[in-house]
PDB file of N, CA and C in Angstrom:
ATOM      1  N   MET A  43      51.861 -23.386 282.007  1.00  0.00           N
ATOM      2  CA  MET A  43      51.013 -22.289 281.610  1.00  0.00           C
ATOM      3  C   MET A  43      49.563 -22.697 281.879  1.00  0.00           C
ATOM      4  N   THR A  44      48.851 -21.861 282.599  1.00  0.00           N
ATOM      5  CA  THR A  44      47.452 -22.172 282.895  1.00  0.00           C
ATOM      6  C   THR A  44      46.544 -21.160 282.216  1.00  0.00           C
ATOM      7  N   TYR A  45      45.360 -21.623 281.915  1.00  0.00           N
ATOM      8  CA  TYR A  45      44.333 -20.794 281.289  1.00  0.00           C
ATOM      9  C   TYR A  45      43.299 -20.431 282.339  1.00  0.00           C
ATOM     10  N   ARG A  46      42.786 -19.230 282.239  1.00  0.00           N
ATOM     11  CA  ARG A  46      41.712 -18.780 283.122  1.00  0.00           C
ATOM     12  C   ARG A  46      40.389 -19.204 282.486  1.00  0.00           C
ATOM     13  N   ILE A  47      39.485 -19.741 283.278  1.00  0.00           N
ATOM     14  CA  ILE A  47      38.174 -20.178 282.795  1.00  0.00           C
ATOM     15  C   ILE A  47      37.172 -19.058 283.041  1.00  0.00           C
ATOM     16  N   VAL A  48      36.458 -18.656 281.993  1.00  0.00           N
ATOM     17  CA  VAL A  48      35.368 -17.681 282.124  1.00  0.00           C
ATOM     18  C   VAL A  48      34.108 -18.305 281.546  1.00  0.00           C
ATOM     19  N   TYR A  49      32.962 -17.887 282.046  1.00  0.00           N
ATOM     20  CA  TYR A  49      31.682 -18.476 281.657  1.00  0.00           C
ATOM     21  C   TYR A  49      30.780 -17.424 281.029  1.00  0.00           C
ATOM     22  N   THR A  50      30.066 -17.813 279.968  1.00  0.00           N
ATOM     23  CA  THR A  50      29.039 -16.943 279.411  1.00  0.00           C
ATOM     24  C   THR A  50      27.818 -17.017 280.332  1.00  0.00           C
ATOM     25  N   LYS A  51      26.871 -16.131 280.113  1.00  0.00           N
ATOM     26  CA  LYS A  51      25.642 -16.128 280.905  1.00  0.00           C
ATOM     27  C   LYS A  51      24.937 -17.485 280.769  1.00  0.00           C
ATOM     28  N   GLN A  52      24.883 -18.015 279.551  1.00  0.00           N
ATOM     29  CA  GLN A  52      24.237 -19.302 279.309  1.00  0.00           C
ATOM     30  C   GLN A  52      24.980 -20.431 280.031  1.00  0.00           C
ATOM     31  N   ALA A  53      26.285 -20.392 280.024  1.00  0.00           N
ATOM     32  CA  ALA A  53      27.073 -21.429 280.706  1.00  0.00           C
ATOM     33  C   ALA A  53      26.835 -21.400 282.213  1.00  0.00           C
ATOM     34  N   ARG A  54      26.662 -20.207 282.777  1.00  0.00           N
ATOM     35  CA  ARG A  54      26.364 -20.115 284.210  1.00  0.00           C
ATOM     36  C   ARG A  54      25.011 -20.750 284.518  1.00  0.00           C
ATOM     37  N   LYS A  55      24.016 -20.517 283.651  1.00  0.00           N
ATOM     38  CA  LYS A  55      22.706 -21.164 283.819  1.00  0.00           C
ATOM     39  C   LYS A  55      22.842 -22.676 283.723  1.00  0.00           C
ATOM     40  N   ASP A  56      23.615 -23.126 282.740  1.00  0.00           N
ATOM     41  CA  ASP A  56      23.825 -24.562 282.552  1.00  0.00           C
ATOM     42  C   ASP A  56      24.508 -25.177 283.771  1.00  0.00           C
ATOM     43  N   ALA A  57      25.466 -24.464 284.354  1.00  0.00           N
ATOM     44  CA  ALA A  57      26.193 -24.969 285.521  1.00  0.00           C
ATOM     45  C   ALA A  57      25.251 -25.178 286.702  1.00  0.00           C
ATOM     46  N   ARG A  58      24.264 -24.305 286.852  1.00  0.00           N
ATOM     47  CA  ARG A  58      23.290 -24.476 287.930  1.00  0.00           C
ATOM     48  C   ARG A  58      22.479 -25.747 287.716  1.00  0.00           C
ATOM     49  N   LYS A  59      22.099 -26.044 286.470  1.00  0.00           N
ATOM     50  CA  LYS A  59      21.360 -27.275 286.167  1.00  0.00           C
ATOM     51  C   LYS A  59      22.234 -28.494 286.444  1.00  0.00           C
ATOM     52  N   LEU A  60      23.474 -28.395 286.111  1.00  0.00           N
ATOM     53  CA  LEU A  60      24.419 -29.505 286.226  1.00  0.00           C
ATOM     54  C   LEU A  60      24.768 -29.815 287.673  1.00  0.00           C
ATOM     55  N   LYS A  61      24.710 -28.817 288.527  1.00  0.00           N
ATOM     56  CA  LYS A  61      25.206 -28.921 289.898  1.00  0.00           C
ATOM     57  C   LYS A  61      24.638 -30.102 290.675  1.00  0.00           C
ATOM     58  N   GLY A  62      23.365 -30.378 290.570  1.00  0.00           N
ATOM     59  CA  GLY A  62      22.756 -31.441 291.367  1.00  0.00           C
ATOM     60  C   GLY A  62      22.757 -32.804 290.702  1.00  0.00           C
ATOM     61  N   THR A  63      23.510 -32.983 289.624  1.00  0.00           N
ATOM     62  CA  THR A  63      23.482 -34.242 288.881  1.00  0.00           C
ATOM     63  C   THR A  63      24.802 -34.998 289.044  1.00  0.00           C
ATOM     64  N   PRO A  64      24.786 -36.285 288.712  1.00  0.00           N
ATOM     65  CA  PRO A  64      26.037 -37.064 288.739  1.00  0.00           C
ATOM     66  C   PRO A  64      27.056 -36.587 287.691  1.00  0.00           C
ATOM     67  N   LEU A  65      26.614 -35.792 286.736  1.00  0.00           N
ATOM     68  CA  LEU A  65      27.501 -35.298 285.685  1.00  0.00           C
ATOM     69  C   LEU A  65      28.413 -34.169 286.168  1.00  0.00           C
ATOM     70  N   ALA A  66      28.112 -33.590 287.304  1.00  0.00           N
ATOM     71  CA  ALA A  66      28.878 -32.445 287.805  1.00  0.00           C
ATOM     72  C   ALA A  66      30.355 -32.795 287.996  1.00  0.00           C
ATOM     73  N   ALA A  67      30.639 -33.986 288.511  1.00  0.00           N
ATOM     74  CA  ALA A  67      32.031 -34.380 288.741  1.00  0.00           C
ATOM     75  C   ALA A  67      32.789 -34.506 287.423  1.00  0.00           C
ATOM     76  N   LYS A  68      32.150 -35.079 286.416  1.00  0.00           N
ATOM     77  CA  LYS A  68      32.799 -35.229 285.103  1.00  0.00           C
ATOM     78  C   LYS A  68      33.062 -33.856 284.484  1.00  0.00           C
ATOM     79  N   ALA A  69      32.094 -32.952 284.583  1.00  0.00           N
ATOM     80  CA  ALA A  69      32.258 -31.608 284.033  1.00  0.00           C
ATOM     81  C   ALA A  69      33.392 -30.884 284.753  1.00  0.00           C
ATOM     82  N   LYS A  70      33.480 -31.050 286.048  1.00  0.00           N
ATOM     83  CA  LYS A  70      34.546 -30.398 286.821  1.00  0.00           C
ATOM     84  C   LYS A  70      35.921 -30.915 286.385  1.00  0.00           C
ATOM     85  N   LYS A  71      36.035 -32.231 286.157  1.00  0.00           N
ATOM     86  CA  LYS A  71      37.296 -32.809 285.693  1.00  0.00           C
ATOM     87  C   LYS A  71      37.687 -32.232 284.337  1.00  0.00           C
ATOM     88  N   LEU A  72      36.700 -32.062 283.455  1.00  0.00           N
ATOM     89  CA  LEU A  72      36.977 -31.478 282.141  1.00  0.00           C
ATOM     90  C   LEU A  72      37.443 -30.036 282.264  1.00  0.00           C
ATOM     91  N   LEU A  73      36.829 -29.270 283.162  1.00  0.00           N
ATOM     92  CA  LEU A  73      37.221 -27.871 283.347  1.00  0.00           C
ATOM     93  C   LEU A  73      38.635 -27.761 283.910  1.00  0.00           C
ATOM     94  N   VAL A  74      39.004 -28.661 284.802  1.00  0.00           N
ATOM     95  CA  VAL A  74      40.369 -28.666 285.335  1.00  0.00           C
ATOM     96  C   VAL A  74      41.351 -28.971 284.211  1.00  0.00           C
ATOM     97  N   LEU A  75      41.010 -29.939 283.365  1.00  0.00           N
ATOM     98  CA  LEU A  75      41.852 -30.294 282.229  1.00  0.00           C
ATOM     99  C   LEU A  75      42.013 -29.097 281.289  1.00  0.00           C
ATOM    100  N   LEU A  76      40.912 -28.392 281.018  1.00  0.00           N
ATOM    101  CA  LEU A  76      40.956 -27.233 280.124  1.00  0.00           C
ATOM    102  C   LEU A  76      41.812 -26.108 280.694  1.00  0.00           C
ATOM    103  N   SER A  77      41.803 -25.940 281.994  1.00  0.00           N
ATOM    104  CA  SER A  77      42.604 -24.862 282.582  1.00  0.00           C
ATOM    105  C   SER A  77      44.101 -25.138 282.423  1.00  0.00           C
ATOM    106  N   GLY A  78      44.467 -26.404 282.338  1.00  0.00           N
ATOM    107  CA  GLY A  78      45.870 -26.750 282.127  1.00  0.00           C
ATOM    108  C   GLY A  78      46.270 -26.675 280.665  1.00  0.00           C
ATOM    109  N   ASP A  79      45.494 -27.318 279.797  1.00  0.00           N
ATOM    110  CA  ASP A  79      45.760 -27.340 278.359  1.00  0.00           C
ATOM    111  C   ASP A  79      44.462 -27.654 277.623  1.00  0.00           C
ATOM    112  N   PRO A  80      43.844 -26.666 276.987  1.00  0.00           N
ATOM    113  CA  PRO A  80      42.547 -26.884 276.338  1.00  0.00           C
ATOM    114  C   PRO A  80      42.592 -27.820 275.123  1.00  0.00           C
ATOM    115  N   PHE A  81      43.794 -28.181 274.686  1.00  0.00           N
ATOM    116  CA  PHE A  81      43.908 -29.061 273.529  1.00  0.00           C
ATOM    117  C   PHE A  81      44.453 -30.439 273.901  1.00  0.00           C
ATOM    118  N   HIS A  82      44.517 -30.735 275.189  1.00  0.00           N
ATOM    119  CA  HIS A  82      45.021 -32.026 275.666  1.00  0.00           C
ATOM    120  C   HIS A  82      44.044 -33.147 275.305  1.00  0.00           C
ATOM    121  N   THR A  83      44.596 -34.286 274.879  1.00  0.00           N
ATOM    122  CA  THR A  83      43.770 -35.473 274.665  1.00  0.00           C
ATOM    123  C   THR A  83      44.434 -36.650 275.354  1.00  0.00           C
ATOM    124  N   PRO A  84      43.768 -37.686 275.801  1.00  0.00           N
ATOM    125  CA  PRO A  84      42.320 -37.803 275.858  1.00  0.00           C
ATOM    126  C   PRO A  84      41.749 -36.957 276.978  1.00  0.00           C
ATOM    127  N   PRO A  85      40.485 -36.756 277.088  1.00  0.00           N
ATOM    128  CA  PRO A  85      39.438 -37.174 276.159  1.00  0.00           C
ATOM    129  C   PRO A  85      39.474 -36.334 274.890  1.00  0.00           C
ATOM    130  N   PRO A  86      38.985 -36.904 273.796  1.00  0.00           N
ATOM    131  CA  PRO A  86      39.033 -36.186 272.521  1.00  0.00           C
ATOM    132  C   PRO A  86      38.117 -34.961 272.507  1.00  0.00           C
ATOM    133  N   PHE A  87      38.468 -34.010 271.670  1.00  0.00           N
ATOM    134  CA  PHE A  87      37.603 -32.843 271.468  1.00  0.00           C
ATOM    135  C   PHE A  87      37.269 -32.752 269.992  1.00  0.00           C
ATOM    136  N   GLU A  88      36.210 -32.016 269.697  1.00  0.00           N
ATOM    137  CA  GLU A  88      35.736 -31.853 268.330  1.00  0.00           C
ATOM    138  C   GLU A  88      35.736 -30.369 267.998  1.00  0.00           C
ATOM    139  N   LYS A  89      36.334 -30.012 266.878  1.00  0.00           N
ATOM    140  CA  LYS A  89      36.313 -28.626 266.420  1.00  0.00           C
ATOM    141  C   LYS A  89      34.970 -28.401 265.725  1.00  0.00           C
ATOM    142  N   LEU A  90      34.257 -27.359 266.128  1.00  0.00           N
ATOM    143  CA  LEU A  90      32.912 -27.121 265.607  1.00  0.00           C
ATOM    144  C   LEU A  90      32.937 -26.234 264.374  1.00  0.00           C
ATOM    145  N   LEU A  91      31.889 -26.365 263.572  1.00  0.00           N
ATOM    146  CA  LEU A  91      31.744 -25.597 262.338  1.00  0.00           C
ATOM    147  C   LEU A  91      30.447 -24.801 262.378  1.00  0.00           C
ATOM    148  N   GLY A  92      30.191 -24.044 261.334  1.00  0.00           N
ATOM    149  CA  GLY A  92      28.937 -23.288 261.232  1.00  0.00           C
ATOM    150  C   GLY A  92      28.907 -22.112 262.182  1.00  0.00           C
ATOM    151  N   ASP A  93      27.771 -21.952 262.879  1.00  0.00           N
ATOM    152  CA  ASP A  93      27.600 -20.833 263.818  1.00  0.00           C
ATOM    153  C   ASP A  93      28.623 -20.864 264.941  1.00  0.00           C
ATOM    154  N   LEU A  94      29.097 -22.047 265.278  1.00  0.00           N
ATOM    155  CA  LEU A  94      30.045 -22.189 266.388  1.00  0.00           C
ATOM    156  C   LEU A  94      31.481 -22.409 265.897  1.00  0.00           C
ATOM    157  N   GLU A  95      31.773 -21.927 264.701  1.00  0.00           N
ATOM    158  CA  GLU A  95      33.128 -22.079 264.171  1.00  0.00           C
ATOM    159  C   GLU A  95      34.124 -21.391 265.100  1.00  0.00           C
ATOM    160  N   GLY A  96      35.224 -22.057 265.360  1.00  0.00           N
ATOM    161  CA  GLY A  96      36.217 -21.532 266.286  1.00  0.00           C
ATOM    162  C   GLY A  96      36.031 -22.046 267.697  1.00  0.00           C
ATOM    163  N   ALA A  97      34.939 -22.780 267.933  1.00  0.00           N
ATOM    164  CA  ALA A  97      34.679 -23.365 269.253  1.00  0.00           C
ATOM    165  C   ALA A  97      34.993 -24.859 269.212  1.00  0.00           C
ATOM    166  N   TYR A  98      35.107 -25.429 270.395  1.00  0.00           N
ATOM    167  CA  TYR A  98      35.414 -26.844 270.544  1.00  0.00           C
ATOM    168  C   TYR A  98      34.384 -27.482 271.468  1.00  0.00           C
ATOM    169  N   SER A  99      34.221 -28.786 271.334  1.00  0.00           N
ATOM    170  CA  SER A  99      33.247 -29.513 272.129  1.00  0.00           C
ATOM    171  C   SER A  99      33.890 -30.766 272.714  1.00  0.00           C
ATOM    172  N   ARG A 100      33.575 -31.042 273.961  1.00  0.00           N
ATOM    173  CA  ARG A 100      33.968 -32.299 274.611  1.00  0.00           C
ATOM    174  C   ARG A 100      32.733 -32.897 275.251  1.00  0.00           C
ATOM    175  N   ARG A 101      32.632 -34.210 275.216  1.00  0.00           N
ATOM    176  CA  ARG A 101      31.472 -34.895 275.798  1.00  0.00           C
ATOM    177  C   ARG A 101      31.541 -34.912 277.324  1.00  0.00           C
ATOM    178  N   ILE A 102      30.418 -34.550 277.950  1.00  0.00           N
ATOM    179  CA  ILE A 102      30.247 -34.797 279.378  1.00  0.00           C
ATOM    180  C   ILE A 102      29.642 -36.200 279.514  1.00  0.00           C
ATOM    181  N   ASN A 103      28.639 -36.472 278.672  1.00  0.00           N
ATOM    182  CA  ASN A 103      28.092 -37.822 278.514  1.00  0.00           C
ATOM    183  C   ASN A 103      27.543 -37.914 277.099  1.00  0.00           C
ATOM    184  N   ILE A 104      26.751 -38.921 276.801  1.00  0.00           N
ATOM    185  CA  ILE A 104      26.255 -39.122 275.444  1.00  0.00           C
ATOM    186  C   ILE A 104      25.387 -37.951 274.962  1.00  0.00           C
ATOM    187  N   GLN A 105      24.681 -37.304 275.869  1.00  0.00           N
ATOM    188  CA  GLN A 105      23.775 -36.211 275.494  1.00  0.00           C
ATOM    189  C   GLN A 105      24.377 -34.826 275.688  1.00  0.00           C
ATOM    190  N   HIS A 106      25.115 -34.627 276.754  1.00  0.00           N
ATOM    191  CA  HIS A 106      25.565 -33.291 277.126  1.00  0.00           C
ATOM    192  C   HIS A 106      27.010 -33.036 276.723  1.00  0.00           C
ATOM    193  N   ARG A 107      27.270 -31.782 276.342  1.00  0.00           N
ATOM    194  CA  ARG A 107      28.589 -31.375 275.885  1.00  0.00           C
ATOM    195  C   ARG A 107      29.069 -30.141 276.647  1.00  0.00           C
ATOM    196  N   LEU A 108      30.380 -30.024 276.721  1.00  0.00           N
ATOM    197  CA  LEU A 108      31.014 -28.805 277.200  1.00  0.00           C
ATOM    198  C   LEU A 108      31.541 -28.123 275.939  1.00  0.00           C
ATOM    199  N   VAL A 109      31.012 -26.953 275.628  1.00  0.00           N
ATOM    200  CA  VAL A 109      31.400 -26.213 274.428  1.00  0.00           C
ATOM    201  C   VAL A 109      32.182 -24.983 274.866  1.00  0.00           C
ATOM    202  N   TYR A 110      33.356 -24.775 274.247  1.00  0.00           N
ATOM    203  CA  TYR A 110      34.230 -23.688 274.690  1.00  0.00           C
ATOM    204  C   TYR A 110      35.023 -23.095 273.535  1.00  0.00           C
ATOM    205  N   GLN A 111      35.521 -21.886 273.761  1.00  0.00           N
ATOM    206  CA  GLN A 111      36.427 -21.208 272.842  1.00  0.00           C
ATOM    207  C   GLN A 111      37.739 -20.972 273.587  1.00  0.00           C
ATOM    208  N   VAL A 112      38.826 -20.949 272.823  1.00  0.00           N
ATOM    209  CA  VAL A 112      40.132 -20.684 273.418  1.00  0.00           C
ATOM    210  C   VAL A 112      40.644 -19.355 272.887  1.00  0.00           C
ATOM    211  N   LEU A 113      40.942 -18.441 273.792  1.00  0.00           N
ATOM    212  CA  LEU A 113      41.518 -17.151 273.444  1.00  0.00           C
ATOM    213  C   LEU A 113      42.992 -17.216 273.821  1.00  0.00           C
ATOM    214  N   GLN A 114      43.822 -17.588 272.849  1.00  0.00           N
ATOM    215  CA  GLN A 114      45.235 -17.881 273.096  1.00  0.00           C
ATOM    216  C   GLN A 114      46.001 -16.703 273.699  1.00  0.00           C
ATOM    217  N   LYS A 115      45.881 -15.526 273.086  1.00  0.00           N
ATOM    218  CA  LYS A 115      46.661 -14.369 273.546  1.00  0.00           C
ATOM    219  C   LYS A 115      46.370 -14.019 274.996  1.00  0.00           C
ATOM    220  N   GLU A 116      45.084 -14.106 275.373  1.00  0.00           N
ATOM    221  CA  GLU A 116      44.684 -13.747 276.733  1.00  0.00           C
ATOM    222  C   GLU A 116      44.806 -14.910 277.710  1.00  0.00           C
ATOM    223  N   GLN A 117      45.119 -16.128 277.203  1.00  0.00           N
ATOM    224  CA  GLN A 117      45.193 -17.329 278.030  1.00  0.00           C
ATOM    225  C   GLN A 117      43.862 -17.579 278.746  1.00  0.00           C
ATOM    226  N   ILE A 118      42.768 -17.516 277.971  1.00  0.00           N
ATOM    227  CA  ILE A 118      41.420 -17.686 278.520  1.00  0.00           C
ATOM    228  C   ILE A 118      40.705 -18.809 277.781  1.00  0.00           C
ATOM    229  N   VAL A 119      39.982 -19.633 278.540  1.00  0.00           N
ATOM    230  CA  VAL A 119      39.040 -20.594 277.975  1.00  0.00           C
ATOM    231  C   VAL A 119      37.655 -20.066 278.309  1.00  0.00           C
ATOM    232  N   LYS A 120      36.886 -19.754 277.283  1.00  0.00           N
ATOM    233  CA  LYS A 120      35.541 -19.194 277.447  1.00  0.00           C
ATOM    234  C   LYS A 120      34.534 -20.330 277.272  1.00  0.00           C
ATOM    235  N   VAL A 121      33.858 -20.703 278.356  1.00  0.00           N
ATOM    236  CA  VAL A 121      32.883 -21.786 278.323  1.00  0.00           C
ATOM    237  C   VAL A 121      31.562 -21.221 277.820  1.00  0.00           C
ATOM    238  N   LEU A 122      31.068 -21.809 276.721  1.00  0.00           N
ATOM    239  CA  LEU A 122      29.825 -21.345 276.101  1.00  0.00           C
ATOM    240  C   LEU A 122      28.604 -22.115 276.587  1.00  0.00           C
ATOM    241  N   ARG A 123      28.721 -23.433 276.692  1.00  0.00           N
ATOM    242  CA  ARG A 123      27.607 -24.289 277.118  1.00  0.00           C
ATOM    243  C   ARG A 123      28.136 -25.434 277.965  1.00  0.00           C
ATOM    244  N   LEU A 124      27.289 -25.930 278.864  1.00  0.00           N
ATOM    245  CA  LEU A 124      27.641 -27.073 279.703  1.00  0.00           C
ATOM    246  C   LEU A 124      26.527 -28.114 279.782  1.00  0.00           C
ATOM    247  N   TRP A 125      25.402 -27.869 279.197  1.00  0.00           N
ATOM    248  CA  TRP A 125      24.269 -28.756 279.476  1.00  0.00           C
ATOM    249  C   TRP A 125      23.835 -29.530 278.245  1.00  0.00           C
ATOM    250  N   THR A 126      23.122 -28.921 277.337  1.00  0.00           N
ATOM    251  CA  THR A 126      22.554 -29.657 276.215  1.00  0.00           C
ATOM    252  C   THR A 126      23.520 -29.722 275.048  1.00  0.00           C
ATOM    253  N   HIS A 127      23.148 -30.532 274.088  1.00  0.00           N
ATOM    254  CA  HIS A 127      23.934 -30.598 272.848  1.00  0.00           C
ATOM    255  C   HIS A 127      23.889 -29.230 272.203  1.00  0.00           C
ATOM    256  N   TYR A 128      24.986 -28.826 271.583  1.00  0.00           N
ATOM    257  CA  TYR A 128      25.034 -27.504 270.974  1.00  0.00           C
ATOM    258  C   TYR A 128      23.987 -27.378 269.891  1.00  0.00           C
ATOM    259  N   GLU A 129      23.506 -26.159 269.724  1.00  0.00           N
ATOM    260  CA  GLU A 129      22.404 -25.901 268.770  1.00  0.00           C
ATOM    261  C   GLU A 129      22.900 -25.070 267.613  1.00  0.00           C
TER     262      GLU A 129
END
């Protein structure tokens, strides 16, 4: 079972920033992993609370995170952020 990856407007902006950096390959590997199974470990994921409750975070590196939501019924992974630490 595969999940379709969709991006928010902010995630698309973040992807453009990420494109020219060495982090792009790591982010791409994470997105491929998410399309197969968004809850697969390793690498570990963190369930977020507060304003981002229901979302999950995985590290791209020490500073940057991939933040996403999983819509189970629709088989969609909605990418919220790809660049900075979640706010």
